[in-house]
Short mmCIF file of C-alpha atoms in Angstrom, two decimals:
data_model
loop_
_atom_site.label_atom_id
_atom_site.label_comp_id
_atom_site.label_asym_id
_atom_site.label_seq_id
_atom_site.Cartn_x
_atom_site.Cartn_y
_atom_site.Cartn_z
CA MET A 1 -34.46 15.93 13.75
CA VAL A 2 -30.91 16.50 12.65
CA LEU A 3 -28.47 18.73 14.50
CA TRP A 4 -25.94 20.13 12.03
CA PHE A 5 -22.95 21.32 14.07
CA MET A 6 -20.49 23.88 12.77
CA PRO A 7 -17.01 23.15 14.20
CA SER A 8 -14.56 26.00 14.45
CA ARG A 9 -11.48 25.81 12.24
CA PHE A 10 -8.32 25.55 14.25
CA GLY A 11 -4.93 23.89 14.36
CA SER A 12 -1.34 24.90 14.11
CA GLY A 13 0.08 22.24 11.84
CA ALA A 14 -0.53 20.25 8.69
CA SER A 15 -1.80 17.29 10.66
CA ALA A 16 -4.28 19.17 12.88
CA PHE A 17 -7.92 18.17 12.68
CA SER A 18 -11.02 20.24 13.33
CA GLY A 19 -13.20 19.11 16.17
CA ARG A 20 -14.47 21.88 18.50
CA LEU A 21 -18.07 22.98 18.25
CA PHE A 22 -19.13 26.57 17.66
CA ILE A 23 -22.54 26.32 19.29
CA ALA A 24 -23.91 29.88 19.48
CA SER A 25 -25.00 30.99 16.02
CA ALA A 26 -23.72 28.09 13.97
CA LEU A 27 -26.11 25.45 15.31
CA LEU A 28 -28.85 24.68 12.81
CA LEU A 29 -31.83 22.61 13.90
CA LEU A 30 -33.40 20.77 10.98
CA SER A 31 -36.62 18.79 11.10
CA ALA A 32 -36.13 15.39 9.52
CA CYS A 33 -38.76 13.24 11.14
CA GLY A 34 -40.84 10.40 9.81
CA GLY A 35 -38.56 8.88 7.17
CA ALA A 36 -38.56 9.12 3.40
CA GLY A 37 -41.96 7.60 2.92
CA GLY A 38 -43.54 8.82 6.14
CA GLY A 39 -43.42 5.43 7.82
CA GLY A 40 -39.90 5.60 9.18
CA SER A 41 -39.41 1.84 8.82
CA GLU A 42 -36.10 1.95 6.96
CA ARG A 43 -32.74 2.68 8.56
CA PRO A 44 -31.44 6.26 8.14
CA ALA A 45 -28.55 6.53 5.69
CA LEU A 46 -25.99 9.16 4.68
CA SER A 47 -24.65 9.75 1.17
CA ILE A 48 -22.47 12.38 -0.52
CA ASP A 49 -22.32 13.44 -4.16
CA ALA A 50 -18.49 13.51 -4.46
CA GLN A 51 -15.69 11.53 -2.82
CA PHE A 52 -12.65 13.12 -4.52
CA ILE A 53 -11.86 16.78 -5.20
CA ASP A 54 -8.94 17.72 -7.45
CA GLU A 55 -8.09 21.44 -7.48
CA THR A 56 -5.18 23.47 -8.92
CA ALA A 57 -4.21 27.11 -8.31
CA LYS A 58 -1.25 29.33 -9.10
CA GLN A 59 0.67 30.87 -6.22
CA ASP A 60 -0.62 34.34 -7.11
CA GLY A 61 -4.20 33.14 -7.54
CA GLU A 62 -7.28 33.03 -5.34
CA ALA A 63 -8.06 30.29 -2.85
CA PRO A 64 -10.53 27.84 -4.42
CA VAL A 65 -13.77 26.72 -2.79
CA ARG A 66 -15.42 23.42 -3.71
CA SER A 67 -18.72 22.04 -2.47
CA VAL A 68 -20.05 18.57 -1.65
CA VAL A 69 -23.71 17.88 -0.90
CA ALA A 70 -24.60 15.46 1.91
CA THR A 71 -28.02 13.80 1.79
CA LEU A 72 -29.86 12.07 4.64
CA SER A 73 -32.47 9.48 3.73
CA HIS A 74 -34.98 7.61 5.89
CA ALA A 75 -34.47 9.83 8.94
CA GLN A 76 -36.19 8.67 12.11
CA ASP A 77 -37.86 10.55 14.99
CA ALA A 78 -34.80 10.04 17.20
CA PRO A 79 -32.35 12.98 17.07
CA LEU A 80 -29.23 12.59 14.93
CA GLN A 81 -26.00 14.49 15.34
CA ALA A 82 -23.56 15.42 12.56
CA TYR A 83 -19.92 16.50 12.84
CA TRP A 84 -16.72 16.28 10.85
CA ASN A 85 -12.92 16.28 10.99
CA PHE A 86 -10.45 17.42 8.38
CA SER A 87 -6.70 17.55 7.95
CA GLN A 88 -5.17 20.92 7.13
CA ARG A 89 -2.36 20.48 4.65
CA GLY A 90 -4.10 22.30 1.81
CA VAL A 91 -7.58 22.75 3.31
CA ALA A 92 -8.15 25.84 5.42
CA GLY A 93 -11.61 24.91 6.67
CA VAL A 94 -14.96 23.29 5.99
CA ASP A 95 -18.27 25.14 6.38
CA LEU A 96 -21.70 23.54 6.61
CA THR A 97 -24.92 25.07 5.25
CA ALA A 98 -28.37 23.48 5.52
CA LEU A 99 -30.12 23.24 2.15
CA SER A 100 -33.26 21.47 3.35
CA ASP A 101 -34.41 19.11 6.07
CA ARG A 102 -32.64 16.31 4.17
CA GLN A 103 -29.56 17.96 2.69
CA ALA A 104 -26.60 20.07 3.72
CA ARG A 105 -23.68 21.51 1.74
CA LEU A 106 -20.07 21.19 2.84
CA ASP A 107 -18.01 24.07 1.42
CA ILE A 108 -14.34 23.09 1.29
CA ASN A 109 -12.14 26.17 1.57
CA PHE A 110 -8.59 25.67 0.36
CA LYS A 111 -5.71 27.67 1.74
CA GLN A 112 -4.41 30.81 0.03
CA PRO A 113 -1.94 29.55 -2.62
CA GLY A 114 0.47 32.37 -1.78
CA GLU A 115 0.86 30.94 1.72
CA LEU A 116 2.01 27.57 0.40
CA GLU A 117 5.08 26.33 -1.41
CA ARG A 118 4.69 24.85 -4.85
CA GLY A 119 3.62 21.23 -4.59
CA VAL A 120 0.73 18.89 -3.95
CA TYR A 121 -1.29 18.86 -0.72
CA ASN A 122 -3.53 15.87 0.03
CA ASP A 123 -6.25 16.05 2.69
CA THR A 124 -9.04 13.89 4.03
CA ILE A 125 -12.41 15.11 5.31
CA GLU A 126 -14.37 12.73 7.53
CA PHE A 127 -18.11 13.47 7.86
CA ARG A 128 -20.18 11.53 10.40
CA VAL A 129 -23.86 11.32 11.37
CA CYS A 130 -24.65 9.48 14.59
CA ALA A 131 -27.58 8.60 16.80
CA ASP A 132 -25.79 9.58 20.02
CA PRO A 133 -23.57 12.47 21.14
CA GLU A 134 -20.54 10.19 21.59
CA CYS A 135 -20.97 8.91 18.02
CA THR A 136 -20.80 5.27 19.01
CA ARG A 137 -23.90 4.51 16.88
CA GLU A 138 -23.31 5.77 13.35
CA ILE A 139 -26.00 5.54 10.70
CA ASP A 140 -25.52 3.69 7.42
CA GLY A 141 -23.04 5.41 5.11
CA SER A 142 -21.21 7.09 7.99
CA PRO A 143 -18.45 8.07 7.97
CA ALA A 144 -18.48 9.61 4.51
CA ILE A 145 -14.91 10.25 3.36
CA ILE A 146 -13.85 13.02 0.97
CA SER A 147 -10.28 13.04 -0.35
CA THR A 148 -8.85 16.29 -1.75
CA ARG A 149 -5.79 17.01 -3.85
CA PHE A 150 -4.68 20.65 -4.06
CA GLU A 151 -1.79 21.50 -6.37
CA VAL A 152 -0.08 24.89 -6.11
CA THR A 153 1.88 25.85 -9.22
CA ASP A 154 4.43 28.51 -10.17
CA PRO A 155 2.66 31.52 -11.71
CA ASP A 156 5.58 32.07 -14.11
CA ASP A 157 5.87 28.42 -15.12
CA PRO A 158 2.51 27.26 -16.52
CA PHE A 159 3.98 24.17 -18.19
CA PHE A 160 5.63 22.84 -15.03
CA ASP A 161 9.12 22.71 -16.54
CA GLU A 162 10.72 22.80 -13.11
CA PRO A 163 10.39 19.86 -10.77
CA GLN A 164 7.15 19.79 -8.80
CA THR A 165 7.40 18.03 -5.48
CA THR A 166 4.97 17.23 -2.74
CA ALA A 167 4.65 19.53 0.25
CA ARG A 168 7.17 17.63 2.31
CA ARG A 169 10.31 15.66 1.62
CA ILE A 170 11.55 12.95 3.89
CA PRO A 171 15.18 11.81 4.20
CA ALA A 172 16.43 8.43 3.07
CA THR A 173 19.69 6.53 3.37
CA ILE A 174 20.92 4.88 0.18
CA LEU A 175 23.13 1.79 0.01
CA ASP A 176 24.53 1.08 -3.44
CA LEU A 177 24.52 -2.71 -3.21
CA GLY A 178 23.09 -3.95 -6.49
CA ALA A 179 20.40 -5.81 -4.51
CA SER A 180 17.56 -7.82 -5.97
CA ARG A 181 15.13 -8.12 -3.04
CA ILE A 182 14.94 -7.56 0.71
CA VAL A 183 12.99 -8.89 3.69
CA TRP A 184 12.71 -7.83 7.34
CA ASP A 185 13.16 -10.11 10.35
CA GLU A 186 11.71 -8.66 13.53
CA PHE A 187 13.51 -11.18 15.74
CA SER A 188 17.04 -10.25 14.70
CA GLY A 189 16.14 -6.64 13.87
CA LEU A 190 17.88 -7.00 10.50
CA LEU A 191 17.10 -6.57 6.82
CA TYR A 192 18.23 -9.43 4.58
CA ALA A 193 18.99 -8.81 0.91
CA THR A 194 19.91 -10.97 -2.07
CA ILE A 195 22.79 -9.65 -4.20
CA PRO A 196 23.07 -11.22 -7.68
CA ALA A 197 26.13 -11.09 -9.90
CA GLY A 198 26.95 -7.69 -11.39
CA THR A 199 28.40 -4.31 -10.56
CA SER A 200 27.35 -1.45 -8.34
CA GLY A 201 25.72 1.67 -9.73
CA GLU A 202 29.13 3.32 -9.94
CA GLY A 203 30.38 0.51 -12.17
CA GLU A 204 32.65 -0.93 -9.52
CA PRO A 205 32.92 -4.68 -8.83
CA ASN A 206 30.37 -5.75 -6.27
CA ASP A 207 32.07 -7.22 -3.20
CA TYR A 208 28.82 -8.95 -2.20
CA ALA A 209 27.90 -10.47 -5.58
CA ASN A 210 26.10 -13.84 -5.34
CA SER A 211 25.55 -13.41 -1.61
CA VAL A 212 22.87 -12.87 1.00
CA ILE A 213 23.67 -10.00 3.33
CA ALA A 214 22.27 -8.80 6.65
CA ILE A 215 21.81 -5.04 7.09
CA ASP A 216 21.27 -3.21 10.35
CA PRO A 217 18.72 -0.52 9.30
CA GLN A 218 19.53 1.60 12.34
CA THR A 219 23.26 1.91 11.61
CA HIS A 220 23.03 1.19 7.84
CA GLN A 221 25.91 -1.27 8.23
CA ILE A 222 26.26 -4.72 6.68
CA VAL A 223 26.71 -6.93 9.73
CA ARG A 224 26.88 -10.35 8.07
CA SER A 225 27.09 -11.95 4.63
CA VAL A 226 27.18 -15.46 3.21
CA PHE A 227 27.79 -16.86 -0.26
CA ALA A 228 24.44 -18.09 -1.56
CA GLY A 229 25.09 -19.30 -5.11
CA SER A 230 24.78 -17.90 -8.61
CA ASP A 231 22.36 -14.97 -8.90
CA PRO A 232 20.19 -15.19 -5.77
CA ASP A 233 16.86 -13.46 -6.24
CA GLN A 234 13.73 -14.46 -4.30
CA ILE A 235 14.05 -14.26 -0.52
CA GLU A 236 11.59 -14.96 2.29
CA VAL A 237 11.91 -15.16 6.08
CA SER A 238 9.73 -17.39 8.27
CA ASP A 239 7.38 -15.71 10.71
CA ASP A 240 9.28 -17.12 13.69
CA GLY A 241 12.64 -15.83 12.45
CA SER A 242 14.19 -19.29 12.18
CA TYR A 243 14.67 -19.76 8.43
CA LEU A 244 15.59 -17.77 5.35
CA TYR A 245 14.63 -19.23 1.93
CA VAL A 246 16.42 -18.10 -1.22
CA GLY A 247 15.56 -18.73 -4.89
CA PHE A 248 17.85 -18.14 -7.87
CA LEU A 249 17.62 -16.57 -11.30
CA ASN A 250 19.80 -19.14 -13.06
CA SER A 251 19.75 -22.16 -10.81
CA SER A 252 17.02 -24.78 -10.40
CA ARG A 253 16.96 -24.86 -6.61
CA VAL A 254 15.87 -23.19 -3.40
CA ARG A 255 18.26 -22.99 -0.45
CA ARG A 256 17.36 -22.65 3.21
CA PHE A 257 19.55 -20.81 5.71
CA ASP A 258 19.23 -21.04 9.48
CA LEU A 259 18.97 -17.75 11.32
CA PRO A 260 20.59 -15.87 12.86
CA GLU A 261 23.81 -17.69 11.89
CA MET A 262 22.91 -17.67 8.14
CA THR A 263 24.21 -21.20 7.70
CA GLN A 264 22.81 -23.30 4.86
CA SER A 265 20.79 -26.24 6.19
CA LEU A 266 18.76 -27.46 3.21
CA GLU A 267 18.78 -27.45 -0.60
CA ILE A 268 15.56 -28.13 -2.53
CA SER A 269 15.94 -29.21 -6.14
CA LEU A 270 13.25 -27.85 -8.46
CA GLY A 271 14.32 -30.18 -11.27
CA VAL A 272 13.15 -30.08 -14.88
CA ASN A 273 9.85 -30.53 -16.69
CA ASP A 274 9.02 -33.36 -19.08
CA ARG A 275 10.80 -31.50 -21.89
CA GLY A 276 14.02 -31.28 -19.96
CA GLU A 277 13.67 -27.55 -19.29
CA SER A 278 15.08 -26.33 -15.99
CA LEU A 279 12.65 -24.78 -13.49
CA PHE A 280 13.32 -21.65 -11.45
CA ALA A 281 11.62 -20.11 -8.42
CA ARG A 282 9.31 -17.32 -9.57
CA ASP A 283 7.85 -16.78 -6.09
CA ILE A 284 8.29 -18.38 -2.68
CA VAL A 285 5.87 -18.10 0.25
CA ILE A 286 6.19 -19.68 3.70
CA ALA A 287 3.20 -21.21 5.48
CA PRO A 288 2.07 -19.19 8.53
CA GLY A 289 3.24 -20.86 11.72
CA GLN A 290 5.00 -23.63 9.77
CA PRO A 291 8.56 -22.49 8.99
CA GLY A 292 9.47 -25.77 7.29
CA THR A 293 6.61 -25.58 4.74
CA ILE A 294 6.86 -23.46 1.61
CA ALA A 295 5.03 -23.08 -1.70
CA VAL A 296 7.04 -22.37 -4.83
CA SER A 297 5.74 -21.05 -8.14
CA MET A 298 8.13 -22.27 -10.85
CA ASP A 299 9.02 -20.89 -14.25
CA ARG A 300 10.42 -22.78 -17.22
CA THR A 301 12.86 -21.47 -19.79
CA ASN A 302 12.68 -20.67 -23.50
CA ARG A 303 8.91 -20.91 -23.78
CA ALA A 304 6.00 -18.55 -23.14
CA PRO A 305 4.05 -18.48 -20.96
CA ASP A 306 6.74 -19.13 -18.38
CA PHE A 307 4.70 -20.72 -15.59
CA GLU A 308 5.22 -24.47 -15.18
CA LYS A 309 3.88 -25.58 -11.78
CA LEU A 310 3.07 -24.74 -8.18
CA THR A 311 4.29 -27.13 -5.47
CA VAL A 312 4.20 -27.31 -1.67
CA PHE A 313 7.37 -28.61 0.06
CA ASP A 314 7.70 -29.83 3.64
CA ASP A 315 11.37 -29.59 4.70
CA GLY A 316 12.30 -30.10 1.06
CA VAL A 317 9.88 -32.98 0.35
CA PRO A 318 7.29 -32.13 -2.32
CA ARG A 319 3.64 -32.97 -1.70
CA PRO A 320 2.37 -35.17 -4.55
CA ASN A 321 -0.56 -33.04 -5.75
CA GLU A 322 0.79 -30.10 -7.74
CA VAL A 323 -0.88 -27.49 -9.90
CA THR A 324 0.84 -27.72 -13.27
CA PHE A 325 0.62 -25.89 -16.55
CA GLN A 326 -0.48 -29.10 -18.31
CA SER A 327 -3.02 -30.24 -15.72
CA VAL A 328 -5.04 -27.05 -15.92
CA HIS A 329 -4.30 -26.29 -19.57
CA THR A 330 -3.71 -22.59 -20.24
CA ALA A 331 -6.12 -21.14 -17.69
CA VAL A 332 -3.86 -20.88 -14.64
CA TYR A 333 -0.68 -18.83 -14.22
CA PRO A 334 -0.19 -18.30 -10.46
CA THR A 335 3.13 -16.44 -10.64
CA ALA A 336 2.57 -14.26 -7.54
CA LEU A 337 1.57 -15.99 -4.31
CA ALA A 338 0.20 -15.24 -0.84
CA TRP A 339 -0.73 -17.70 1.88
CA SER A 340 -4.00 -17.16 3.74
CA GLU A 341 -3.59 -16.41 7.43
CA ASP A 342 -5.17 -19.72 8.48
CA GLY A 343 -2.86 -21.70 6.17
CA ALA A 344 -5.81 -23.42 4.46
CA SER A 345 -5.47 -21.63 1.12
CA ILE A 346 -2.91 -20.10 -1.21
CA TYR A 347 -3.89 -17.13 -3.34
CA GLY A 348 -2.29 -16.70 -6.77
CA LYS A 349 -2.17 -13.79 -9.19
CA ASN A 350 -1.82 -14.13 -12.94
CA ASN A 351 0.98 -11.88 -14.17
CA GLU A 352 1.50 -13.58 -17.53
CA SER A 353 -1.69 -13.05 -19.53
CA SER A 354 -4.25 -10.30 -19.97
CA GLY A 355 -6.68 -12.11 -17.67
CA ASP A 356 -5.27 -10.66 -14.42
CA ASN A 357 -6.92 -13.56 -12.59
CA LEU A 358 -7.14 -14.34 -8.90
CA TYR A 359 -6.73 -18.04 -8.10
CA VAL A 360 -7.56 -19.78 -4.83
CA PHE A 361 -5.84 -23.12 -4.15
CA ALA A 362 -6.93 -25.44 -1.35
CA VAL A 363 -4.00 -26.69 0.73
CA GLU A 364 -4.29 -30.30 1.93
CA GLU A 365 -1.94 -32.98 3.25
CA ALA A 366 -1.62 -34.42 -0.25
CA GLY A 367 -0.90 -31.05 -1.80
CA LEU A 368 -2.87 -28.52 -3.82
CA SER A 369 -6.09 -28.30 -5.80
CA LEU A 370 -7.64 -25.37 -7.65
CA ALA A 371 -10.65 -24.24 -5.61
CA ALA A 372 -11.63 -21.13 -7.59
CA SER A 373 -10.53 -18.87 -10.44
CA TYR A 374 -11.81 -15.32 -10.86
CA GLN A 375 -11.30 -13.68 -14.25
CA ASN A 376 -10.10 -10.07 -14.62
CA ALA A 377 -10.05 -9.58 -10.87
CA PHE A 378 -7.05 -7.22 -10.86
CA ILE A 379 -6.71 -4.00 -12.81
CA GLY A 380 -3.08 -4.48 -13.83
CA HIS A 381 0.11 -6.44 -13.54
CA GLY A 382 2.34 -6.46 -10.48
CA ASP A 383 4.81 -8.98 -9.19
CA SER A 384 3.39 -9.58 -5.74
CA ILE A 385 0.27 -9.89 -3.62
CA THR A 386 -0.24 -10.08 0.13
CA SER A 387 -3.08 -11.37 2.28
CA SER A 388 -4.50 -10.08 5.54
CA GLU A 389 -7.83 -10.42 7.34
CA GLY A 390 -9.31 -12.46 4.49
CA LEU A 391 -8.46 -9.83 1.86
CA VAL A 392 -5.96 -9.98 -0.99
CA TYR A 393 -3.91 -6.83 -1.65
CA ALA A 394 -2.14 -6.32 -4.97
CA ALA A 395 0.60 -3.95 -6.05
CA ASP A 396 -1.80 -2.21 -8.46
CA GLY A 397 -3.89 -1.06 -5.48
CA THR A 398 -6.65 -3.61 -5.98
CA VAL A 399 -8.14 -5.21 -2.87
CA LEU A 400 -10.21 -8.38 -3.30
CA ASP A 401 -12.33 -10.48 -0.97
CA GLY A 402 -10.48 -13.79 -0.82
CA SER A 403 -13.69 -15.74 -0.15
CA ASP A 404 -15.41 -14.92 -3.42
CA GLY A 405 -12.97 -12.87 -5.52
CA SER A 406 -15.19 -9.79 -5.47
CA ALA A 407 -13.77 -6.28 -5.56
CA TYR A 408 -13.44 -4.93 -2.03
CA GLY A 409 -11.69 -1.63 -2.71
CA GLN A 410 -9.09 0.26 -4.74
CA TYR A 411 -6.34 2.56 -3.53
CA PRO A 412 -6.04 5.59 -5.84
CA SER A 413 -2.70 6.53 -7.42
CA ARG A 414 -1.48 8.47 -10.42
CA ASP A 415 1.14 5.87 -11.22
CA ALA A 416 1.82 2.16 -10.91
CA PHE A 417 2.61 1.08 -7.40
CA THR A 418 5.69 -0.58 -6.16
CA GLU A 419 6.04 -4.31 -6.65
CA GLN A 420 4.49 -4.69 -3.21
CA LEU A 421 1.84 -2.84 -1.24
CA VAL A 422 2.61 -2.82 2.48
CA VAL A 423 -0.34 -3.33 4.80
CA ASP A 424 -0.22 -2.23 8.45
CA THR A 425 -3.32 -3.65 10.12
CA GLU A 426 -2.36 -2.35 13.57
CA ARG A 427 -2.40 1.28 12.43
CA ARG A 428 -4.93 0.69 9.62
CA LEU A 429 -2.54 2.01 6.97
CA ALA A 430 -1.36 0.95 3.53
CA LEU A 431 1.92 2.26 2.06
CA ALA A 432 3.22 2.28 -1.50
CA VAL A 433 6.21 3.68 -3.38
CA SER A 434 6.18 4.79 -7.01
CA GLY A 435 8.14 6.98 -9.38
CA ASP A 436 5.28 9.41 -9.92
CA TYR A 437 6.88 11.79 -12.38
CA TYR A 438 3.85 14.05 -12.64
CA GLU A 439 3.56 14.63 -8.92
CA ALA A 440 7.21 14.46 -7.84
CA GLN A 441 9.56 14.94 -10.76
CA GLY A 442 13.06 13.81 -9.97
CA ALA A 443 11.90 12.12 -6.78
CA THR A 444 10.26 8.91 -5.69
CA THR A 445 6.75 9.23 -4.27
CA LEU A 446 5.71 7.59 -1.01
CA GLN A 447 1.97 7.47 -0.35
CA SER A 448 0.00 6.47 2.72
CA PHE A 449 -3.61 5.34 2.53
CA ASP A 450 -6.40 4.72 4.99
CA LEU A 451 -6.53 0.93 4.98
CA ASP A 452 -10.31 0.72 5.28
CA GLN A 453 -11.56 3.85 3.50
CA PHE A 454 -9.17 3.58 0.50
CA THR A 455 -8.34 7.27 0.61
CA VAL A 456 -4.99 9.03 0.37
CA ILE A 457 -3.76 10.22 3.75
CA ASP A 458 -0.61 11.94 2.53
CA THR A 459 2.03 11.97 -0.18
CA VAL A 460 5.68 12.85 0.29
CA ALA A 461 8.76 12.88 -1.92
CA ILE A 462 11.88 10.82 -1.27
CA ARG A 463 14.97 12.53 -2.60
CA LEU A 464 17.67 10.02 -3.50
CA GLY A 465 20.34 12.66 -4.11
CA GLY A 466 23.09 13.14 -6.66
CA ARG A 467 22.54 11.85 -10.15
CA TYR A 468 19.47 9.87 -9.06
CA ASP A 469 17.52 13.11 -8.59
CA SER A 470 17.03 13.36 -12.36
CA LEU A 471 15.47 9.90 -12.64
CA SER A 472 11.91 8.70 -12.20
CA LEU A 473 12.38 5.56 -10.14
CA LYS A 474 10.07 2.88 -8.84
CA GLY A 475 10.46 0.63 -5.84
CA LYS A 476 10.20 -3.10 -5.42
CA SER A 477 10.38 -5.49 -2.47
CA LEU A 478 8.88 -2.90 -0.11
CA VAL A 479 9.02 -3.83 3.60
CA ARG A 480 8.21 -2.28 6.96
CA TRP A 481 10.85 -2.48 9.66
CA GLY A 482 11.00 -1.42 13.31
CA GLU A 483 8.72 1.20 14.79
CA GLN A 484 8.61 3.69 11.91
CA GLY A 485 10.89 2.24 9.26
CA LEU A 486 10.40 1.43 5.59
CA ALA A 487 12.85 -0.04 3.09
CA TYR A 488 12.78 -0.99 -0.55
CA VAL A 489 14.98 -1.84 -3.52
CA ASN A 490 15.02 0.63 -6.39
CA ASP A 491 13.97 -0.70 -9.78
CA GLY A 492 15.97 1.38 -12.23
CA THR A 493 16.49 -1.05 -15.14
CA THR A 494 20.30 -0.80 -15.00
CA PRO A 495 22.78 -0.26 -12.13
CA TYR A 496 23.67 3.18 -13.50
CA ASN A 497 19.97 4.10 -13.45
CA GLY A 498 19.71 3.22 -9.78
CA ASP A 499 18.76 -0.44 -10.08
CA GLY A 500 19.57 -2.33 -6.90
CA LEU A 501 19.85 0.64 -4.55
CA VAL A 502 18.62 -0.24 -1.07
CA VAL A 503 16.65 2.73 0.27
CA ILE A 504 16.14 2.91 4.04
CA ILE A 505 13.65 5.33 5.62
CA ASP A 506 13.09 6.07 9.29
CA ASP A 507 10.36 8.68 9.59
CA PRO A 508 7.07 9.23 11.51
CA PHE A 509 5.29 9.44 8.16
CA VAL A 510 5.55 5.66 7.92
CA ILE A 511 3.22 5.14 10.89
CA GLY A 512 0.69 7.74 9.71
CA GLU A 513 -0.95 10.63 11.48
CA VAL A 514 -3.70 10.01 14.01
CA ALA A 515 -6.56 12.46 13.91
CA GLU A 516 -7.27 14.09 17.25
CA ARG A 517 -10.85 13.16 18.09
CA LYS A 518 -12.40 15.80 20.35
CA HIS A 519 -15.26 14.91 22.68
CA MET A 520 -18.41 16.20 21.00
CA GLN A 521 -20.93 17.82 23.34
CA ALA A 522 -24.51 17.79 22.12
CA GLY A 523 -25.26 21.29 23.39
CA TRP A 524 -28.44 20.48 25.26
#
C-alpha cells in the first residue's frame, strides 16, 4: 500500500520549506500491492511526467495552478510512504490528489501575482517515496525533482520595456582595475589578479598595468603588487598556497612567483614551433598535491587553429612526451584543461572547432598520451572546465563522466554561463554568472544550482551601479572565496563597457539555502 501524506503549507520566508503532516482528513490510503505484473519481483519505482514548469502572470492577474502526475510502478506488499518539500519564493503550496492506486497528482499553486514584485521567482519541489517512515530507504526514482519558474510582469507593460529583475538583488563591490583573471588562495586569504597593459574603465592610466596584484576581499584593498611582465593573463595558484603561475598574452613564457612574498622564482620558456612561431600559454593547470608540476596548453600565432601543443613541466623542465598539433593531426585541440583529482589524467576541452570534444590524456613519468577522445561531448564553447569527483564540469553547464565521456547532467540556463562554473562539493552547489538580459535587464545574473539534481535553486541580480546598469555583462574567471564569498572579472569587450572590473560579493546566497527537513511521523 501507499500512504499519500498531505503536508500543511507553512513558512514565513522565501526559503521556507513545507514539511508538517496534516493527518486527519488529508491522509489517503491507496492499495498498491502485488507489483505491475502481479508477481512483485521488480523493484518499485517513481516517475513524474514533468520536471520543469514555466509560468507567467501579470500583477493584476490570477494565481496560476499547474499539475504534475506522479506514477508508482512495481509496488510491493510492504507499505510505502510519500512526502514532499518545496521552497516558497513563487510557489504558495502543493496539493496532492490520488488518481488511482498507482498515480497521484501534484497541484502546484503559485502565489497571487499582486502580492509579489515584478520579477522572476525560481522554486524547487522535492517529492519522495520511501519504504520507511524516516525515509532512509527511498525507492528508485526518488527523489523526483520539479523546478518551477514564475515570472510576474507589469500589467501596463506587456512588452517588458522596463528592466525586469529577479526577486532579489544582492550587493557587490566593484574595483575598476582592468583585470584579466583572478584566483583565490585560502592560505593567505587573498585574491590574486593579473592586470595587463591598458587603461581603466574611466580611461585613466592604470597604475597596476603589467602587474600581479593581491586583493583583500574583506576590505577591498590592494595589499601587494609586483611587476610581472608584458600583458599577464593566465594565473593559477597551487593547492598548498606556495606558488603562483602566470602566463602572458604577448610573451612566450610562464613565470612562477613564491607566495606569500610574490617574488619571482622561476621562468619557463615556451619557445617556438618548427616554423619559428612563438608559443603562448592558453591555459595552465597545476597538478593536485604537486605544486612544482604544471601542464600548459600552448597557442601559436598567425595561423588557425591556434593550438600547438600540450606539455607537462616539472619545476620548469618539460617531460619529453607531448601532445602536439602535428602528432595527432587535426583531431585534438585541448585548449581548456582540468587535472583529475588523483593526478593520473588531464581532461581537455576543444574550444577551437565545432566538435566540442572531451579529451582524456594519461599522465606518466615520460609525459602525456591521448587515452580517449569523445566527439561532440559539450553543447557549446567556453574557455574553462573543472573536475571534481570524477566528473568534468564545463562553463556551458554540461557535466560529463570523465571515465567514459558520457553525459552525466546539464544545468539549465537562459544564457551562456560565465567562463567558469564554480562547484562546491561540500554544500552540493554549483554557481554561475551570466549577463541574462531577458531575465535581469541591466544587471548581471547569478544562479545557484543543486549540484546533483541539476535544478535551479535560485536566481538573483547583481547591480553594478552607475553606467554599468545599462549593460548586459558576463563574468569570467569566477572563484569562491572565504565562507560566503564569490568574485569574478567582468567581460565587457572594452574597458568603457566594464571589461576588467573585479566584482566582489559577500552574501549568504553564495552558500545556498538548506531545506528544513522535518521529522516525518507515519501516523500509525
